[in-house]
XYZ file of N, CA and C in Angstrom:
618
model
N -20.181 24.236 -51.324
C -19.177 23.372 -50.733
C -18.456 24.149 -49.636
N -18.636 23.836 -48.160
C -18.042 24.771 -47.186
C -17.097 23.958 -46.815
N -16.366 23.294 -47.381
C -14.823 22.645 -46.938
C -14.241 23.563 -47.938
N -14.867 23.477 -49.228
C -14.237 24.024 -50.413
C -13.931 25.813 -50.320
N -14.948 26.178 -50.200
C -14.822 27.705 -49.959
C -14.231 28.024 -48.979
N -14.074 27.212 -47.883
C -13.566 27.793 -46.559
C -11.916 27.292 -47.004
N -11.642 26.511 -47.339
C -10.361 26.421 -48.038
C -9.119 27.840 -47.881
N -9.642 27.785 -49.059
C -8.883 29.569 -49.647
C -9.071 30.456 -48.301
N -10.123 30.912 -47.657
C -10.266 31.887 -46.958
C -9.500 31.970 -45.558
N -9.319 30.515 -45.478
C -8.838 29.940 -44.010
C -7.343 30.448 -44.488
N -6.456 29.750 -45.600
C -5.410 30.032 -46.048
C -4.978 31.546 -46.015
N -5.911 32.261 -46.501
C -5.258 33.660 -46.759
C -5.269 34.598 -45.257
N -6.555 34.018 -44.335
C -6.605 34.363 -43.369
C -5.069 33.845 -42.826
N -4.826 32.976 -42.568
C -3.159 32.386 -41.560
C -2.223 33.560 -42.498
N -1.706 33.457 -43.764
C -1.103 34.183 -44.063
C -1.029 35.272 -44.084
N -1.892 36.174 -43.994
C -2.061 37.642 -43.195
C -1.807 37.401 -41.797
N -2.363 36.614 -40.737
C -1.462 36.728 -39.891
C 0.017 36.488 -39.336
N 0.583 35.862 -39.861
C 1.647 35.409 -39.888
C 2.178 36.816 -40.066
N 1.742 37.417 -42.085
C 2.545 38.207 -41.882
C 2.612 39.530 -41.029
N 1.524 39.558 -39.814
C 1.492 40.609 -39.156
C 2.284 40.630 -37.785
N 2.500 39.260 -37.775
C 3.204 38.725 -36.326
C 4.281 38.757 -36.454
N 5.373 38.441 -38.257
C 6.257 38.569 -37.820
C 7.063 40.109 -38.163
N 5.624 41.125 -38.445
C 6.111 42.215 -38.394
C 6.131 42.838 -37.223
N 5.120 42.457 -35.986
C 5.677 42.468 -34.576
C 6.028 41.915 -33.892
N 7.376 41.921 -33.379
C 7.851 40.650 -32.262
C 7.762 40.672 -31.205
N 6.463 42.131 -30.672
C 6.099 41.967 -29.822
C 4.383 40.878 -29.508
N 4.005 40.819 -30.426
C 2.773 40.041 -30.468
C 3.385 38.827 -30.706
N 4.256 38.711 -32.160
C 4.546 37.445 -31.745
C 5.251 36.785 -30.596
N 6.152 37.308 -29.977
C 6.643 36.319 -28.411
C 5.347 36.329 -27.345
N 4.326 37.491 -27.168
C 3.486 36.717 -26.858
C 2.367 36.248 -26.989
N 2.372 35.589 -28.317
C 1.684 34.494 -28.990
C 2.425 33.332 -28.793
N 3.472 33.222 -28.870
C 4.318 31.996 -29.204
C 4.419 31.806 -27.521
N 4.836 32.394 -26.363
C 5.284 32.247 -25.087
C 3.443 31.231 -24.763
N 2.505 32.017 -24.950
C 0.861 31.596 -24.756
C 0.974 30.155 -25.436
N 1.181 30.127 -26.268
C 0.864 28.681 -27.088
C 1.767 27.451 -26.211
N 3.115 27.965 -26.272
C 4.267 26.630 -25.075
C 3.948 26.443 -24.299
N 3.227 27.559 -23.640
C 3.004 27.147 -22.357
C 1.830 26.618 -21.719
N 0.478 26.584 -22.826
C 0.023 25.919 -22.566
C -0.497 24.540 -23.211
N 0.200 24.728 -24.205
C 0.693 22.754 -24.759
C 1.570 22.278 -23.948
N 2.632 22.566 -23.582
C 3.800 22.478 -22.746
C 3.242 21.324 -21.994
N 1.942 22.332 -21.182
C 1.561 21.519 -19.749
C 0.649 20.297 -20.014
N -0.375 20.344 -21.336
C -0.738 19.565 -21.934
C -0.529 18.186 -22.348
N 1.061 18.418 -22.538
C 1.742 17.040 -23.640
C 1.250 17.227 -24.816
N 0.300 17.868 -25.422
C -0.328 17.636 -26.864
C -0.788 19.222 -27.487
N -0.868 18.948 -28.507
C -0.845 20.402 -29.664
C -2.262 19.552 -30.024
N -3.685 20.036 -29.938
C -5.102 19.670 -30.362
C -6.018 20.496 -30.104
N -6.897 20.180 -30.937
C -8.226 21.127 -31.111
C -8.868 21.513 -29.431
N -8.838 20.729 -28.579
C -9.364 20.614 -27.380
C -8.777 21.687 -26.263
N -7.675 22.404 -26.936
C -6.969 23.249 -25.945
C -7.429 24.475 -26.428
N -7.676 24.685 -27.635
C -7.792 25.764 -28.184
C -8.342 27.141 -27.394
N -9.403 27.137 -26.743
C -10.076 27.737 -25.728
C -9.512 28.616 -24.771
N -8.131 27.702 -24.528
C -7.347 28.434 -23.321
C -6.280 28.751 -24.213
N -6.423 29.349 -24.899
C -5.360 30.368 -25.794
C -6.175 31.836 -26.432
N -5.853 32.661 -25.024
C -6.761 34.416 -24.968
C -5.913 34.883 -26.436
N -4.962 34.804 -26.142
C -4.086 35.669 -26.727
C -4.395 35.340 -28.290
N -3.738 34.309 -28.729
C -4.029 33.750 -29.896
C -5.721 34.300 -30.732
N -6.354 33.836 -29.888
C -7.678 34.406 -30.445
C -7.648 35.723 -30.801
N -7.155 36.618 -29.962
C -7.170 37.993 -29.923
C -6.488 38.232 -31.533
N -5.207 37.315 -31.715
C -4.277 38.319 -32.753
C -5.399 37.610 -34.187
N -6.429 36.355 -34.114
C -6.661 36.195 -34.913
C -8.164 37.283 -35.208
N -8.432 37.101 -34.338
C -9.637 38.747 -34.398
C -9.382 39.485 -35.176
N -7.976 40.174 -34.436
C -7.481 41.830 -34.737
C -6.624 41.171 -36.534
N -6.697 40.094 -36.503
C -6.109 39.957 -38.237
C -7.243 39.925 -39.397
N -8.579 39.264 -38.619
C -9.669 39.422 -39.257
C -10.317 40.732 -39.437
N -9.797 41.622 -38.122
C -10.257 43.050 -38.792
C -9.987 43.540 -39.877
N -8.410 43.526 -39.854
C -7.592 44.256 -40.655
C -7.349 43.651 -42.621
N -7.975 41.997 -42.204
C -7.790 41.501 -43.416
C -9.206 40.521 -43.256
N -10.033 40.935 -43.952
C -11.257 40.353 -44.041
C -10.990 39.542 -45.188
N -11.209 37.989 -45.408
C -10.832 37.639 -46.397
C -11.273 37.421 -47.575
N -12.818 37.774 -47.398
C -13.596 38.511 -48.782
C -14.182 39.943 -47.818
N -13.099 40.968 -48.511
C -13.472 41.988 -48.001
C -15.369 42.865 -48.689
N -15.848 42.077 -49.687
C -17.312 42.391 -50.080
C -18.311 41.408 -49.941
N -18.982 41.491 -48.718
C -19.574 40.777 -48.184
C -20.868 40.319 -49.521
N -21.341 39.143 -49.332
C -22.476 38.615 -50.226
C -23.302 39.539 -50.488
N -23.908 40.051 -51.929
C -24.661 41.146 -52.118
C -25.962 40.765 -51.733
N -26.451 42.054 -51.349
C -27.850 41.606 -50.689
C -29.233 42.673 -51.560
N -30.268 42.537 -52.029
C -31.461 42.532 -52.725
C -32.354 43.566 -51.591
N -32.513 44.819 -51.862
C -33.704 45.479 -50.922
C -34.970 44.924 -50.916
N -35.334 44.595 -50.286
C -36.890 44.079 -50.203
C -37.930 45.221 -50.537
N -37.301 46.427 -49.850
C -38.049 47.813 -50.511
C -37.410 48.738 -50.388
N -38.011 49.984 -51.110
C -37.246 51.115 -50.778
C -36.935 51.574 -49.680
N -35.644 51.874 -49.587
C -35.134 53.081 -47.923
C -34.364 54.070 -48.445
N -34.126 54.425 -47.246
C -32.954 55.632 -47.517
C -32.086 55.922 -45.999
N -31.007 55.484 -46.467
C -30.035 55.197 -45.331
C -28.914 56.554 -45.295
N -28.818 57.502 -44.550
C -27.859 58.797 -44.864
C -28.132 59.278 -45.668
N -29.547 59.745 -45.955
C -29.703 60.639 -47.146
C -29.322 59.699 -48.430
N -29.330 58.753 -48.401
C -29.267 57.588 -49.989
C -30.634 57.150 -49.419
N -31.282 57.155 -51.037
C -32.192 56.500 -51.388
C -32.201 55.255 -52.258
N -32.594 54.341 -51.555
C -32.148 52.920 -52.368
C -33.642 52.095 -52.816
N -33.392 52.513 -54.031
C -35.048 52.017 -54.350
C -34.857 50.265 -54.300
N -36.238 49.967 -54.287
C -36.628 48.146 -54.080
C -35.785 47.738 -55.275
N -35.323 46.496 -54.625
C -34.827 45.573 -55.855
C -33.086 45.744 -55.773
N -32.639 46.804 -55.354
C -31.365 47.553 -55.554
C -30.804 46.071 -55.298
N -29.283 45.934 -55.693
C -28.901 45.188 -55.074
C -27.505 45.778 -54.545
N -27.291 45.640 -53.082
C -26.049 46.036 -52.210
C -25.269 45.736 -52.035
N -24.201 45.918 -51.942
C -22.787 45.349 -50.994
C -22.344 45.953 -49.615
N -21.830 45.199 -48.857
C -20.767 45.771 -48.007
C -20.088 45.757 -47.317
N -19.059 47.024 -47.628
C -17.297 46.892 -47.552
C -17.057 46.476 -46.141
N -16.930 45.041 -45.917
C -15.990 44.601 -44.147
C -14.722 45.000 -44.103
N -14.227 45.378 -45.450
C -12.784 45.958 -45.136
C -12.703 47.204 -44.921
N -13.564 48.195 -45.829
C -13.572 49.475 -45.023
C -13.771 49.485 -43.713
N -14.904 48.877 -43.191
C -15.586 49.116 -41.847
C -14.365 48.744 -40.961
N -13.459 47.692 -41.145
C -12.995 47.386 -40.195
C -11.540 48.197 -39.816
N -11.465 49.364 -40.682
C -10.632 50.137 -41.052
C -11.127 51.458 -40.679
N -12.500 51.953 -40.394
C -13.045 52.931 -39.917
C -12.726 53.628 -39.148
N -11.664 54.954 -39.086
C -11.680 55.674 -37.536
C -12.740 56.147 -36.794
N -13.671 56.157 -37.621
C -15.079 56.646 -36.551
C -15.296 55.633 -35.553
N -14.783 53.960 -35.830
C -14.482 52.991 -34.800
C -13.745 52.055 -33.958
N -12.703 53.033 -34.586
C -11.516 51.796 -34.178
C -10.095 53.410 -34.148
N -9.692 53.269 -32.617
C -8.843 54.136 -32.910
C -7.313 53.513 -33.403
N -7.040 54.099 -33.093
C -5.975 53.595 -34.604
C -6.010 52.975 -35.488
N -6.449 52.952 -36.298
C -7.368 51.716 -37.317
C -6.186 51.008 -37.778
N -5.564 51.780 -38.460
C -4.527 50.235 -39.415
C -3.241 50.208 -38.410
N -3.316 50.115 -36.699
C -2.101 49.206 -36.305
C -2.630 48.305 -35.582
N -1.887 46.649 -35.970
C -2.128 45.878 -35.770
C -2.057 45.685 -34.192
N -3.125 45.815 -33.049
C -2.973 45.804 -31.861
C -4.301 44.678 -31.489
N -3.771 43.323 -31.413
C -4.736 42.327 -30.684
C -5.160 42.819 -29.455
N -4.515 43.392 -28.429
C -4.971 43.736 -27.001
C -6.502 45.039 -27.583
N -6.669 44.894 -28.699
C -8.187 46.273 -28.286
C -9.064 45.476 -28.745
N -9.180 44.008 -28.332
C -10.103 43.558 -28.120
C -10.398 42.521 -26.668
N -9.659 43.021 -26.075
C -9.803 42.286 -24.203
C -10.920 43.208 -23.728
N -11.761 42.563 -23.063
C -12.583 43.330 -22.479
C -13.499 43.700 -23.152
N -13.329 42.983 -24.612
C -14.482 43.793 -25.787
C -15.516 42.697 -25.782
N -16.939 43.369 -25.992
C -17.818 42.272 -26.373
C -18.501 42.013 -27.778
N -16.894 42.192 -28.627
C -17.536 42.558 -30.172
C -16.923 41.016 -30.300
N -17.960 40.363 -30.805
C -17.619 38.993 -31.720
C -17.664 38.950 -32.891
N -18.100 37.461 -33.187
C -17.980 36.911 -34.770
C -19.643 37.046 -35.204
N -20.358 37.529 -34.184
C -22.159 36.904 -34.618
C -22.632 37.685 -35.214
N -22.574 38.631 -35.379
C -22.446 40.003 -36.932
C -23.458 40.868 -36.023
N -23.421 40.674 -34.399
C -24.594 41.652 -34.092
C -23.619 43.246 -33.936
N -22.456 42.967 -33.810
C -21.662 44.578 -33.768
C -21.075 44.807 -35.443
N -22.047 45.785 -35.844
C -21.819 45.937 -37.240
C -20.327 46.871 -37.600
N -19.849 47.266 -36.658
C -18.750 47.594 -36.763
C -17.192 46.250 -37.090
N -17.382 45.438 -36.553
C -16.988 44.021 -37.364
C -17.547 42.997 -37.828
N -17.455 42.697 -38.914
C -18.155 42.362 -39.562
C -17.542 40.817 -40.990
N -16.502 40.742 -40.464
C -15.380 39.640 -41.406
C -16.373 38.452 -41.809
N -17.263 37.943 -41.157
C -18.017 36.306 -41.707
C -19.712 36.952 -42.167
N -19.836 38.551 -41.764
C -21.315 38.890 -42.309
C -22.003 38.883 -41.302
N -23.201 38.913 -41.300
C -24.446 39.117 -40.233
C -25.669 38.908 -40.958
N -26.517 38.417 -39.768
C -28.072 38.312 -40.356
C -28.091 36.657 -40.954
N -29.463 36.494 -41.438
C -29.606 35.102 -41.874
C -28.393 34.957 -43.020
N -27.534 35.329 -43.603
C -26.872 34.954 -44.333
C -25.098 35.048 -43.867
N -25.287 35.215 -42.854
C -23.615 35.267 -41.850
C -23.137 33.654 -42.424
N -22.237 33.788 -42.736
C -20.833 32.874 -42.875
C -21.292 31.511 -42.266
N -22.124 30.419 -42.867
C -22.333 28.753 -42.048
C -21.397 28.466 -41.556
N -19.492 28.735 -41.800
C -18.330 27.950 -41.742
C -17.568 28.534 -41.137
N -18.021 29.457 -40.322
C -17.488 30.331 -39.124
C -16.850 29.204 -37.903
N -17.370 28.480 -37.399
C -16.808 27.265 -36.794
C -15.713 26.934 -37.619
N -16.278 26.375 -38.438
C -15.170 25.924 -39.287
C -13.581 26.328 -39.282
N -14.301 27.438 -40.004
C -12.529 28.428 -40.521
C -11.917 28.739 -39.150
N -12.559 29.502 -38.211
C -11.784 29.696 -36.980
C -11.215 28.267 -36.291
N -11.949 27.521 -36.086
C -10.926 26.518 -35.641
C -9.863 25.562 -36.593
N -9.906 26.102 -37.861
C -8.913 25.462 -38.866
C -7.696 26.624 -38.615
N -7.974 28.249 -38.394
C -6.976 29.054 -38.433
C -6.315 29.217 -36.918
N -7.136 29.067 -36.100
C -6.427 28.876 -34.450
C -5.599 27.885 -34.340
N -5.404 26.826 -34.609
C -4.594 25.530 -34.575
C -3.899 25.254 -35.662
N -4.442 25.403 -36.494
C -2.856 25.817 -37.652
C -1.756 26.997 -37.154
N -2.521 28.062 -36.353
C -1.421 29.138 -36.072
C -0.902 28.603 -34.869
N -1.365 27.870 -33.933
C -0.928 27.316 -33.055
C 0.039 26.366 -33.243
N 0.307 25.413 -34.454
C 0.965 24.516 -34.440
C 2.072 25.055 -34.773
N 1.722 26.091 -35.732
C 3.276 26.857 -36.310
C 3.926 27.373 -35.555
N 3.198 28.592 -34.539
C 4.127 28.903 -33.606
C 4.634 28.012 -32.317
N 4.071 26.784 -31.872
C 4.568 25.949 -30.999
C 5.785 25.176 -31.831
N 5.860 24.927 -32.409
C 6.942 24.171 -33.363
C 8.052 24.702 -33.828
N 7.882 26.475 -34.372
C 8.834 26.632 -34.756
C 9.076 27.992 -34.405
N 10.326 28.681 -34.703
C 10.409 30.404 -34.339
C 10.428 30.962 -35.843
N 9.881 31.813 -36.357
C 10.099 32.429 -37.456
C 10.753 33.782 -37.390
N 11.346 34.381 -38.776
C 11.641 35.103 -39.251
C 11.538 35.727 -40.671
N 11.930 36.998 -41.085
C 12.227 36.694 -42.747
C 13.268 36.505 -43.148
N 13.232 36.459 -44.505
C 15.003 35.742 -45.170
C 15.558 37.351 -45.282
N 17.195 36.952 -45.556
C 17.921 38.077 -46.103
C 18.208 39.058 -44.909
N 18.187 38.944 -43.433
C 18.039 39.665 -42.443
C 16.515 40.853 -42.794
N 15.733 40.841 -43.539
C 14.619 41.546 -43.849
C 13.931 42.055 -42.204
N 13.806 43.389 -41.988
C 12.888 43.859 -41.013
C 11.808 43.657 -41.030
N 11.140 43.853 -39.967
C 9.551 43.694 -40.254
C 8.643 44.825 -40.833
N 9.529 46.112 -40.929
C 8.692 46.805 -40.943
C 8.901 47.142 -42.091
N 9.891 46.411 -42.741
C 9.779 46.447 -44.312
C 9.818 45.697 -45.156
N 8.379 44.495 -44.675
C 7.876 43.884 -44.681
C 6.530 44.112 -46.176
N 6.346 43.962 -47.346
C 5.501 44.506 -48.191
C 4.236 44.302 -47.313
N 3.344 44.617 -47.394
C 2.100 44.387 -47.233
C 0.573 44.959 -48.076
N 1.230 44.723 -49.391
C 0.606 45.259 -50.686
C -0.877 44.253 -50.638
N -1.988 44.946 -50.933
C -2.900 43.663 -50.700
C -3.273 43.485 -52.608
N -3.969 41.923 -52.958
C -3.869 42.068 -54.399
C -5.851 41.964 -53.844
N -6.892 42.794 -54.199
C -8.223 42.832 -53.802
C -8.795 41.547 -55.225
N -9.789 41.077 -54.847
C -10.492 39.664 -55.426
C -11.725 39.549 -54.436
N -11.999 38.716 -55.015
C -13.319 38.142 -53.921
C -12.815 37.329 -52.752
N -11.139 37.084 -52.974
C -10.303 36.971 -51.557
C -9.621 38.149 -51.865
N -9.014 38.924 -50.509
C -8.272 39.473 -50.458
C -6.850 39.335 -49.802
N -6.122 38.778 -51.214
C -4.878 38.194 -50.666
C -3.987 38.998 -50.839
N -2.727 38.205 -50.644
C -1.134 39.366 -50.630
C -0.822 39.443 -51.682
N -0.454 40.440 -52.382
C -0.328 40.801 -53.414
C 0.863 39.761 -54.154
N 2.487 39.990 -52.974
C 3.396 39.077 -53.558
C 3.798 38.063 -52.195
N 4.259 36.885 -52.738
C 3.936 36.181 -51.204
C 4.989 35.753 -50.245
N 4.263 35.995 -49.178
C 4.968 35.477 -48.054
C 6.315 34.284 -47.720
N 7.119 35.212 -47.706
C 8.720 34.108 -47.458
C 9.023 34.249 -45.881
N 8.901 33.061 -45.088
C 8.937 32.946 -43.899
C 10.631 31.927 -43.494
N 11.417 32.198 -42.612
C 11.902 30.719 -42.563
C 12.116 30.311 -40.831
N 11.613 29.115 -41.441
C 11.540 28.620 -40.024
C 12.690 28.239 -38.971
N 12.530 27.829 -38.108
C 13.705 27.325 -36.944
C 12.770 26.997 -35.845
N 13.517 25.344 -36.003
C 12.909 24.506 -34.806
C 13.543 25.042 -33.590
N 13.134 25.173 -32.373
C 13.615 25.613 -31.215
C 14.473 24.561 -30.417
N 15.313 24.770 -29.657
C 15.663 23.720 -29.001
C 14.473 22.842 -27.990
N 14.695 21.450 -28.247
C 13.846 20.534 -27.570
C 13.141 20.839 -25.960
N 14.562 21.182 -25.447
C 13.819 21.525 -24.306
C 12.896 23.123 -24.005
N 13.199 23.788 -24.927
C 12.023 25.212 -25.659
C 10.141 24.889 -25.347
N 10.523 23.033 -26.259
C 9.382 23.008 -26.734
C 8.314 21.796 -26.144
């Protein structure tokens, strides 16, 4: 069921970003400035704009790096023996592997765990699993069917939120002390959850 499974994943995906945006308010103003301004000119918040929002894409990338939302990709069956780095993996083995390590790797990503959407402008690493260095929906005949899917359910949900409203956390809470405990599953969600509160902007904002 890929409404069903993509469900949960789409969900935990927005909520990791969220909570990464509103631990920077520099990504988020410009995420939120990108989104007004070009619904603004639009008249309408819809799937059809989506395209012309660089930015947005970017922070949802760099959130999929950092939070893969089944960080153990579908196990996969050797067809035969190899030996990959000095491991020998006899036939039959059956594998996993970690998209959350990888996407956490300093051998590929310099600074690995800060959240910086801009280090992927200019990049030609996508979603099609051919750069095995990211790797969030999988690769090969068994890559993610609902990759369409989930990305355009999580681009326009994040779009609607930040065109609509300004966030913060409660209690004057900083961002940078902000939990970001992860609880690991076959999703990898937030450990304890996300308290956001909203504020509609003034009309003419929006």
């Amino acid at each position: 069921n890929m409404i069903g499974a993509g469900g949960e994943t789409t969900s935990t995906t927005i909520t990791w970003a969220m909570a990464e945006l509103v631990r920077d308010p520099r990504v988020m103003k410009k995420a939120q400035y990108e989104v007004r301004e070009i619904f603004n000119k639009k008249g309408i918040v819809g799937e059809n704009n989506i395209n012309e929002l660089k930015y947005l894409k970017l922070v949802v990338k760099e959130s999929l790096r950092l939070h893969p939302p089944s960080p153990l990709l579908l196990p996969r069956e050797c067809g035969q023996a190899c030996e990959i780095d000095g491991y020998r993996i006899p036939a039959k083995s059956k594998v996993m592997v970690n998209a959350w390590a990888i996407g956490r790797d300093p051998k590929y990503w310099s600074d690995p765990e800060r959240f910086y959407p801009e280090r992927f402008v200019d990049s030609s690493i996508d979603y099609k699993g051919t750069n095995f260095e990211y790797i969030p929906f999988g690769a090969g005949r068994r890559i993610c069917p609902g990759i369409t899917f989930g990305l355009i359910n999580v681009e326009l949900t994040l779009a609607l939120l930040l065109y609509h409203f300004d966030w913060k956390l409660p209690n004057g809470m900083k961002g940078e002390d902000l939990d970001m405990v992860e609880l690991f599953g076959a999703n990898v969600k937030r450990k304890n959850d996300l308290y956001l509160i909203p504020n509609a902007p003034l009309p003419s904002l929006v």
